[in-house]
XYZ file of C-alpha atoms in Angstrom:
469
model
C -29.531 21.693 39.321
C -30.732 18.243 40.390
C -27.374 16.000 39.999
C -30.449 13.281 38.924
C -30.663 15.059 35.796
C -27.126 14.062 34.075
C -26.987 10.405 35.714
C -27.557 7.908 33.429
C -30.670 6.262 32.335
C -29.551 2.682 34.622
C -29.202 4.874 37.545
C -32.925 6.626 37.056
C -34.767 3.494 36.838
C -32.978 2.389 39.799
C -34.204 5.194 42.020
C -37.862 4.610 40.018
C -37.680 1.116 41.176
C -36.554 2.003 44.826
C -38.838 4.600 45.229
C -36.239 7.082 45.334
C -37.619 9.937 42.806
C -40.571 9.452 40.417
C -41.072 10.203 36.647
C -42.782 13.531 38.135
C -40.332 14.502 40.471
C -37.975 14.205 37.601
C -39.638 15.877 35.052
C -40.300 18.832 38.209
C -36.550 18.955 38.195
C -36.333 19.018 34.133
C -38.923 21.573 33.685
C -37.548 23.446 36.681
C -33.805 23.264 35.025
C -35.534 24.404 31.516
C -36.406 27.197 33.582
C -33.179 28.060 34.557
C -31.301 27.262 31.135
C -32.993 27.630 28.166
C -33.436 31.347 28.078
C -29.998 31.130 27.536
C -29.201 28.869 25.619
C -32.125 28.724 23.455
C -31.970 25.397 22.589
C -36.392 24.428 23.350
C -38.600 25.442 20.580
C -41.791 24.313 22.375
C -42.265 23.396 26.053
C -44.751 20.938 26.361
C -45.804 21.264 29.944
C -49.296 19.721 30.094
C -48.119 16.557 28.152
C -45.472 15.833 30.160
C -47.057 16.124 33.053
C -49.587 13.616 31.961
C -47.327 11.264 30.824
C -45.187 11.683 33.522
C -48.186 10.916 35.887
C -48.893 7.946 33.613
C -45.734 6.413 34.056
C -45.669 6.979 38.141
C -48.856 5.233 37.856
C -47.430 2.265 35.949
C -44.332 2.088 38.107
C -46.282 1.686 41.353
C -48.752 -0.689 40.398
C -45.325 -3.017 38.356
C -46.611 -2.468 34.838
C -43.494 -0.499 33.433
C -43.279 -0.327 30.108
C -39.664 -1.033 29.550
C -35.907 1.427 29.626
C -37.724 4.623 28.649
C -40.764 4.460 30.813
C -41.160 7.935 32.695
C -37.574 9.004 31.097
C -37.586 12.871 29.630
C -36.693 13.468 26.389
C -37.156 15.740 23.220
C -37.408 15.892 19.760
C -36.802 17.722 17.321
C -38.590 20.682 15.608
C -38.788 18.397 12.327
C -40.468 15.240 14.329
C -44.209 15.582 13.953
C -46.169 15.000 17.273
C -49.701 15.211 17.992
C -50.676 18.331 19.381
C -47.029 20.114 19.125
C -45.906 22.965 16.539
C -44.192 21.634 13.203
C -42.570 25.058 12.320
C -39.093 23.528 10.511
C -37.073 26.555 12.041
C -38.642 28.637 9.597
C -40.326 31.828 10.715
C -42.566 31.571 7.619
C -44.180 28.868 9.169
C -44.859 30.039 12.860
C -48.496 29.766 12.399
C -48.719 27.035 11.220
C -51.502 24.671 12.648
C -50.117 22.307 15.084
C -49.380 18.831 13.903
C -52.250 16.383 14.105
C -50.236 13.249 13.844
C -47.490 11.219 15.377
C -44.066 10.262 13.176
C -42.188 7.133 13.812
C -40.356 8.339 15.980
C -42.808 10.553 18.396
C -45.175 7.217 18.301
C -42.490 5.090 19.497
C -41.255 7.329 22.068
C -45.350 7.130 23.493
C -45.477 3.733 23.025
C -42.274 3.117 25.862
C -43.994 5.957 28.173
C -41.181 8.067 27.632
C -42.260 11.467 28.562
C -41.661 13.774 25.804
C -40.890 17.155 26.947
C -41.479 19.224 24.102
C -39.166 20.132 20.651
C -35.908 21.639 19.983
C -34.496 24.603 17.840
C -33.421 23.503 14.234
C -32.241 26.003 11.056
C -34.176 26.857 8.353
C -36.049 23.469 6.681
C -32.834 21.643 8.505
C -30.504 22.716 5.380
C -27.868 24.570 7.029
C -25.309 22.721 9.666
C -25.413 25.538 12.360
C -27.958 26.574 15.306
C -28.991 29.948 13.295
C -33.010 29.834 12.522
C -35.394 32.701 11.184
C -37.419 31.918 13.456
C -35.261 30.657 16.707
C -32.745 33.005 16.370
C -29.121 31.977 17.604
C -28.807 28.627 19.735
C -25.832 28.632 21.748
C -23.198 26.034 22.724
C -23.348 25.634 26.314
C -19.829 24.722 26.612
C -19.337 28.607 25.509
C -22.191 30.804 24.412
C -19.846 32.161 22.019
C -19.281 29.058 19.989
C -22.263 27.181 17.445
C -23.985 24.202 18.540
C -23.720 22.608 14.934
C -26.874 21.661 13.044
C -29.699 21.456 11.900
C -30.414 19.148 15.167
C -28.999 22.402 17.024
C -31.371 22.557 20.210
C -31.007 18.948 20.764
C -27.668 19.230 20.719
C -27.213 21.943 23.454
C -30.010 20.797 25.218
C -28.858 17.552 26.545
C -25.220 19.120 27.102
C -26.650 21.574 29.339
C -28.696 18.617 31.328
C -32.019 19.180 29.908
C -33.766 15.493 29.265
C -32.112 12.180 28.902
C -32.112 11.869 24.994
C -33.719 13.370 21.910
C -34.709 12.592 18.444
C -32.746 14.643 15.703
C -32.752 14.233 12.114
C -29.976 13.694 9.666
C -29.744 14.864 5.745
C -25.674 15.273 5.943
C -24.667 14.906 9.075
C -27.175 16.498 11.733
C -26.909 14.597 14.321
C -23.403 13.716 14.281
C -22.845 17.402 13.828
C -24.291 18.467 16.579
C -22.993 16.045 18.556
C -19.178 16.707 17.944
C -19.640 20.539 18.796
C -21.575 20.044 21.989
C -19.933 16.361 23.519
C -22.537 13.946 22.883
C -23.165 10.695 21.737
C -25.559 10.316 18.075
C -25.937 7.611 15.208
C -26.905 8.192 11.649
C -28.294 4.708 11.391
C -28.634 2.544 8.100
C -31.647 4.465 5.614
C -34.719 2.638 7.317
C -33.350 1.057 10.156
C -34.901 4.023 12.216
C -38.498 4.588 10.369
C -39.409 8.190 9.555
C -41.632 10.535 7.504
C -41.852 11.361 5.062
C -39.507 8.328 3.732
C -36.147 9.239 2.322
C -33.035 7.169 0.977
C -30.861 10.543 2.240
C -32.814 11.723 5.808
C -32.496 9.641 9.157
C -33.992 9.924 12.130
C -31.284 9.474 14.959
C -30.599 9.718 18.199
C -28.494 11.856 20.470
C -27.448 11.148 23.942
C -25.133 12.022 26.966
C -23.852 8.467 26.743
C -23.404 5.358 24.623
C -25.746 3.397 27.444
C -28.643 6.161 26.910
C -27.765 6.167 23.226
C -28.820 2.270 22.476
C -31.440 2.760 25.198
C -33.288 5.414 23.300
C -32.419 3.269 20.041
C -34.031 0.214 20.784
C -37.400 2.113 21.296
C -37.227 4.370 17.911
C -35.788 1.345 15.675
C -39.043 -0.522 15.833
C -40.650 -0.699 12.642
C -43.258 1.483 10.566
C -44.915 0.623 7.609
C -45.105 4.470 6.798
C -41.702 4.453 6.043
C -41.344 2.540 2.913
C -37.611 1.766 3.689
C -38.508 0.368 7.399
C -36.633 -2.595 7.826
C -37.856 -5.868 9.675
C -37.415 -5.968 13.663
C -33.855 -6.839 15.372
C -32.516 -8.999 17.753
C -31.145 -6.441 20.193
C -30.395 -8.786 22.885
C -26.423 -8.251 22.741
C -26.266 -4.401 21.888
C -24.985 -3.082 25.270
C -22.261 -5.004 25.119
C -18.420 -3.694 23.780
C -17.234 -4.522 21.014
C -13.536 -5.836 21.344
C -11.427 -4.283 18.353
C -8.714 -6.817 18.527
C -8.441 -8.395 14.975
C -10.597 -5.413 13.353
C -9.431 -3.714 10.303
C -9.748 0.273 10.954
C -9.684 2.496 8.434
C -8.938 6.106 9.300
C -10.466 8.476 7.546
C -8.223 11.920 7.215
C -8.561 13.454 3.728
C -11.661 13.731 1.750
C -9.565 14.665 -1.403
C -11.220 18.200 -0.803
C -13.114 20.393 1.399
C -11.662 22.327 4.345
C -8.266 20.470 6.276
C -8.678 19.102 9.431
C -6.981 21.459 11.871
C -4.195 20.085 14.537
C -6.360 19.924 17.671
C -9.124 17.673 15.723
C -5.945 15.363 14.278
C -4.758 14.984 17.807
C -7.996 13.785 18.932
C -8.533 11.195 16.008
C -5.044 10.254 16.125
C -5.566 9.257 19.816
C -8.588 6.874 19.009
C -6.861 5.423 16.475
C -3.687 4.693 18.609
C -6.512 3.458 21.600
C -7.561 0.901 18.753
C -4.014 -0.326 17.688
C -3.012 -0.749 21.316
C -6.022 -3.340 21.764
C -5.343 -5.011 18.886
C -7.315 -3.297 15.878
C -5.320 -3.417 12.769
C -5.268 0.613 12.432
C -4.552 1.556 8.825
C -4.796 5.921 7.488
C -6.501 5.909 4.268
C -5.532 7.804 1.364
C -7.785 10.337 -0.162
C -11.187 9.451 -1.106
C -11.649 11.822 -4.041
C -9.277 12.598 -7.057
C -11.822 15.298 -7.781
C -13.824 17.641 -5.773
C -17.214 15.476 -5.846
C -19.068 18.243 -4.283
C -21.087 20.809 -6.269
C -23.419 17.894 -7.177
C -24.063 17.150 -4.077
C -25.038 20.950 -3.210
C -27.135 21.591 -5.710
C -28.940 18.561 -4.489
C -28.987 20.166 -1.286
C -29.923 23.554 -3.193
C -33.055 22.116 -5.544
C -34.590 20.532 -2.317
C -34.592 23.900 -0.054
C -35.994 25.913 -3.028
C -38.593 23.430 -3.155
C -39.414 23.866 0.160
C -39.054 27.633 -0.036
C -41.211 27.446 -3.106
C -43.843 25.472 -1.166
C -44.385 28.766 1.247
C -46.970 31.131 0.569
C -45.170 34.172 -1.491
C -45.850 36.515 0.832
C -43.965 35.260 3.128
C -41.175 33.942 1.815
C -38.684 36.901 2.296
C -39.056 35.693 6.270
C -36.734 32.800 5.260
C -33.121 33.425 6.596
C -31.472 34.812 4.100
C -28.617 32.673 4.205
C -30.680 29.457 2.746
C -33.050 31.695 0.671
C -29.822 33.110 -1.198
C -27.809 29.831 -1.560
C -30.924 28.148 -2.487
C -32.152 30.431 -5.206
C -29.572 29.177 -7.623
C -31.856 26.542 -8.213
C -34.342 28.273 -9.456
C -31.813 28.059 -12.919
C -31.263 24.500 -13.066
C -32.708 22.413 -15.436
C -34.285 18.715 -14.863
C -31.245 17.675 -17.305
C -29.115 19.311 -14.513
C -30.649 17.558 -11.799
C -30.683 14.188 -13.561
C -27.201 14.710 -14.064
C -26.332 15.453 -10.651
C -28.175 12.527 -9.089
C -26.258 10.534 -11.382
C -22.749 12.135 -10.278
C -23.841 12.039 -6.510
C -24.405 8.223 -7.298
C -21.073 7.628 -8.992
C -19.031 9.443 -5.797
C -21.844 7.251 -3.394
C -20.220 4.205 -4.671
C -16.574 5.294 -4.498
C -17.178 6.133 -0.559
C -18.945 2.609 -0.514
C -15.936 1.412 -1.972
C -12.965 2.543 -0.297
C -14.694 1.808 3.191
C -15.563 -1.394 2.524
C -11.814 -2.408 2.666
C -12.366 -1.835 5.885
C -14.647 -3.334 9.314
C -14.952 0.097 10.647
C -14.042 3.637 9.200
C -12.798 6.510 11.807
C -12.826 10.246 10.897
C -13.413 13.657 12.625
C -16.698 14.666 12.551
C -15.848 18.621 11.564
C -12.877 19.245 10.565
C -12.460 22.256 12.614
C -13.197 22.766 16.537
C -16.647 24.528 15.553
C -17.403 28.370 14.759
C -18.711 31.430 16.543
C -22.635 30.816 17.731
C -24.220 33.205 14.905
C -21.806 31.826 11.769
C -23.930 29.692 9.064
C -21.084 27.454 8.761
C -17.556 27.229 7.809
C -18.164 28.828 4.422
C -20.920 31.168 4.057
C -21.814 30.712 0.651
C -22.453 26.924 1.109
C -23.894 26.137 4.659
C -23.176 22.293 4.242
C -19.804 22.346 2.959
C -18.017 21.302 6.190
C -20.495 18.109 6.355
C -17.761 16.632 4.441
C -16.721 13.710 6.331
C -20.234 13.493 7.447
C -22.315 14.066 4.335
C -21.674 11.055 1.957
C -22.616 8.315 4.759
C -26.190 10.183 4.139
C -25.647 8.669 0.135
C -24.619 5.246 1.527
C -26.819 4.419 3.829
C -24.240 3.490 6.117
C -24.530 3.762 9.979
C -22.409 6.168 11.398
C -22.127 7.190 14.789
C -20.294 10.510 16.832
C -18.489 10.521 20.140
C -16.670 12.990 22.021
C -12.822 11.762 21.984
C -11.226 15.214 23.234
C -11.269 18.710 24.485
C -9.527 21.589 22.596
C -9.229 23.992 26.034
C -12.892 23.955 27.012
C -14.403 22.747 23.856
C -15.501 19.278 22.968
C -14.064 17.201 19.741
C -15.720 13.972 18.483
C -14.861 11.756 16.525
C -17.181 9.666 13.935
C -17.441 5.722 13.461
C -18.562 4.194 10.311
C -19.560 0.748 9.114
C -21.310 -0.910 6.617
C -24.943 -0.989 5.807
C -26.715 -2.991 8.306
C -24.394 -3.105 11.065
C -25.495 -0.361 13.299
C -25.762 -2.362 16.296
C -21.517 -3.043 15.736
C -21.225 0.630 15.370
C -22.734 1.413 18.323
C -20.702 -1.462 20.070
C -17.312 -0.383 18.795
C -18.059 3.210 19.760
C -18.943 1.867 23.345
C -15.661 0.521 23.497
C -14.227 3.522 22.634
C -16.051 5.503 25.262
C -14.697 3.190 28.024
C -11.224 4.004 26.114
C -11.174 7.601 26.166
C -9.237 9.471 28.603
C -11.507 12.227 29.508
C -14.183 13.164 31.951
C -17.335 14.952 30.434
C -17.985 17.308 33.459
C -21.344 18.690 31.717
C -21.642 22.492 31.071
C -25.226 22.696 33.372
C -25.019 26.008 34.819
C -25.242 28.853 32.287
C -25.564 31.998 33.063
C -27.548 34.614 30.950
C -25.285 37.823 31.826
C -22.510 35.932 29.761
C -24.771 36.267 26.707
C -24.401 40.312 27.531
C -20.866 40.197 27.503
C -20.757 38.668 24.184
C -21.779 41.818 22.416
């Protein structure tokens, strides 16, 4: 592989600007390590050669005659399966929908990404409609981890996620409902942010769904964040522009009050590997000064069954949207959890929001005490590659300490803190409502404090896959 490919984005533009390599002698080495990789890992939904070539000539073109359009001009990158873009498949991981016509309109986020000349490379693999926290998809199949093939990628922003471990593009656009991009992030290394609701437009708008982005690095993280955060008027949460003038720098902890986040008051108990790992940010923060304090349980009672059949009501609408005769191609294990909804009432819904609403504000509540909150991400080092989750019956019920940031609208970012043997182990970062850019600062600073080297997991090899039965 190209070591180009996993430097980061600083070091690209400087061999743009000195002539080194070009935006199409780097996308020649990212289509040429696609090649290679993702009929492995599985991780691309659609390729888009032709575009990327144009836009990769585009940017050359710009570059040479000192008309750059800024960080992301000529810079590979993906998005997801969800992410509408002109002239690209919108299938939603759901083999129902595999002929469906391809998408005649740019999202937010796609627009953006053409607007900075980034070159977008084509989509990644999701799950079914994006309600199931795992890289399994009707119509994808299995998307594997390429730390071990063995192991899930997380989800639903599952080919992102093992895409840019393996090397392939610079950054990508996920999507988040309860945690998937952070998800994703924690089982494959990476960097992501769930920002504030409408800090990062998207379509169709939502007060629960963020776009976000995902990253090798913090650095390529806020890069890629500065394009997609510009505003949209299709997204009627879209908040005003930002001064982003002091993002790249650290945040300093000293003087911060820390929360750290442990016990949900229920859901599945953080194993001793992903303790260690938070347990080692948090001491990083006390020894620079960070006023580090462990939280009690959030929840007296188990808040969650609301909060699924949410989830449930809004992938049977989508499975109701889907022509009958093809709606036993949905994978089963959304079609099955889902159908439950089919019994609940409008009463039961109303009732629900309303509960979903009353936990909301007790998160909102109990993290406000603090500047920042810390947590795992999972609280488990992952699951085997073709599991739906940590509990089959309810494929989001590990998005526990991811989940209810979706409700507040807080930001909340991921970053790999650890390794458990060969696997990766992140950690999340909350704040409140507003102050992504401090999110992404403090988790900066807690990149330059970890003690581990991320030697990225670029050469698969495809006769592993045989030996995994």
């Amino acid at each position: 592989m190209n070591p180009l490919l996993t430097q980061p984005l600083a070091a690209i533009r400087e061999a743009f600007r000195t002539g080194e390599t070009s935006p199409l002698d780097v996308l020649d080495a990212t289509l040429e390590h696609v090649a290679a990789t993702d009929p492995v890992i599985n991780a691309l939904a659609y390729v888009d050669e032709p575009g990327a070539r144009a836009a990769a000539q585009a940017a050359t073109d710009r570059l040479i005659s000192g008309r750059s359009r800024g960080d992301l001009d000529g810079i590979p990158v993906t998005i997801k399966d969800s992410v509408h873009a002109i002239g690209m498949p919108w299938r939603h991981g759901v083999a129902a929908n595999a002929n469906l016509p391809m998408s005649t309109v740019d999202a937010p986020p796609a627009a953006r990404l053409k607007e900075a000349g980034a070159v977008i490379v084509g989509k990644t693999t999701m799950p079914d409609m994006g309600m199931m926290a795992a890289g399994v998809s009707s119509l994808y199949g299995i998307t594997r981890n390429p730390w071990d093939l063995s192991r899930n990628t997380g989800g639903s922003s599952a080919g992102a996620g093992a895409s840019l471990a393996s090397g392939i593009g610079f950054g990508s656009v996920g999507s988040d409902i309860a945690g998937s991009v952070r998800l994703p992030a924690g089982h494959c290394g990476l960097v992501a942010l769930k920002p504030t609701q409408g800090r990062i437009p998207h379509t169709a708008p939502s007060t629960m769904r963020s776009a976000g982005p995902m990253a090798r690095s913090i650095g390529d993280l806020i890069d890629l964040y500065r394009v997609i955060s510009r505003p949209d008027p299709r997204d009627t949460w879209s908040l005003p522009p930002e001064d982003t003038a002091g993002i790249h720098a650290a945040l300093d902890p000293a003087g911060l009050r820390i929360g750290v986040m442990l016990d949900m008051g229920y859901g599945t108990t953080i194993s001793d590997e992903v303790l260690r790992v938070v347990h080692s940010a948090a001491a990083e923060l006390m020894a620079a000064g960070a006023l580090v304090t462990t939280m009690p349980p959030i929840f007296r009672e188990d808040p969650y069954p609301a909060l699924d059949r949410l989830f449930q009501v809004r992938a049977r609408t989508e499975w109701e949207s889907i022509p009958e005769d093809r709606r036993s191609q949905v994978l089963p294990a959304v079609a099955d959890w889902a159908s439950e909804a089919a019994n609940h009432s409008a009463a039961q819904f109303s009732r629900d929001t309303e509960a979903v609403m009353r936990s909301q504000e007790i998160v909102r509540a109990r993290t406000s005490e603090f500047d920042f909150v810390i947590s795992p991400v999972i609280p488990t080092v992952g699951f085997a590659a073709d599991e739906v989750g940590l509990d089959p019956v309810q494929p989001l019920g590990h998005c526990s300490f991811t989940a209810w940031f979706n409700q507040t609208a807080q930001p909340a970012s991921a970053l790999c803190f650890g390794f458990s043997e060969h696997m990766p182990v992140g950690i999340q970062v909350a704040g409140p409502r507003f102050a992504d850019q401090a999110v992404l600062r403090l988790t900066k600073w807690l990149e330059g404090a970890r003690e581990i080297e991320m030697n990225w997991p670029t050469a698969v090899a495809a006769d592993k896959i045989g030996a995994l039965g």
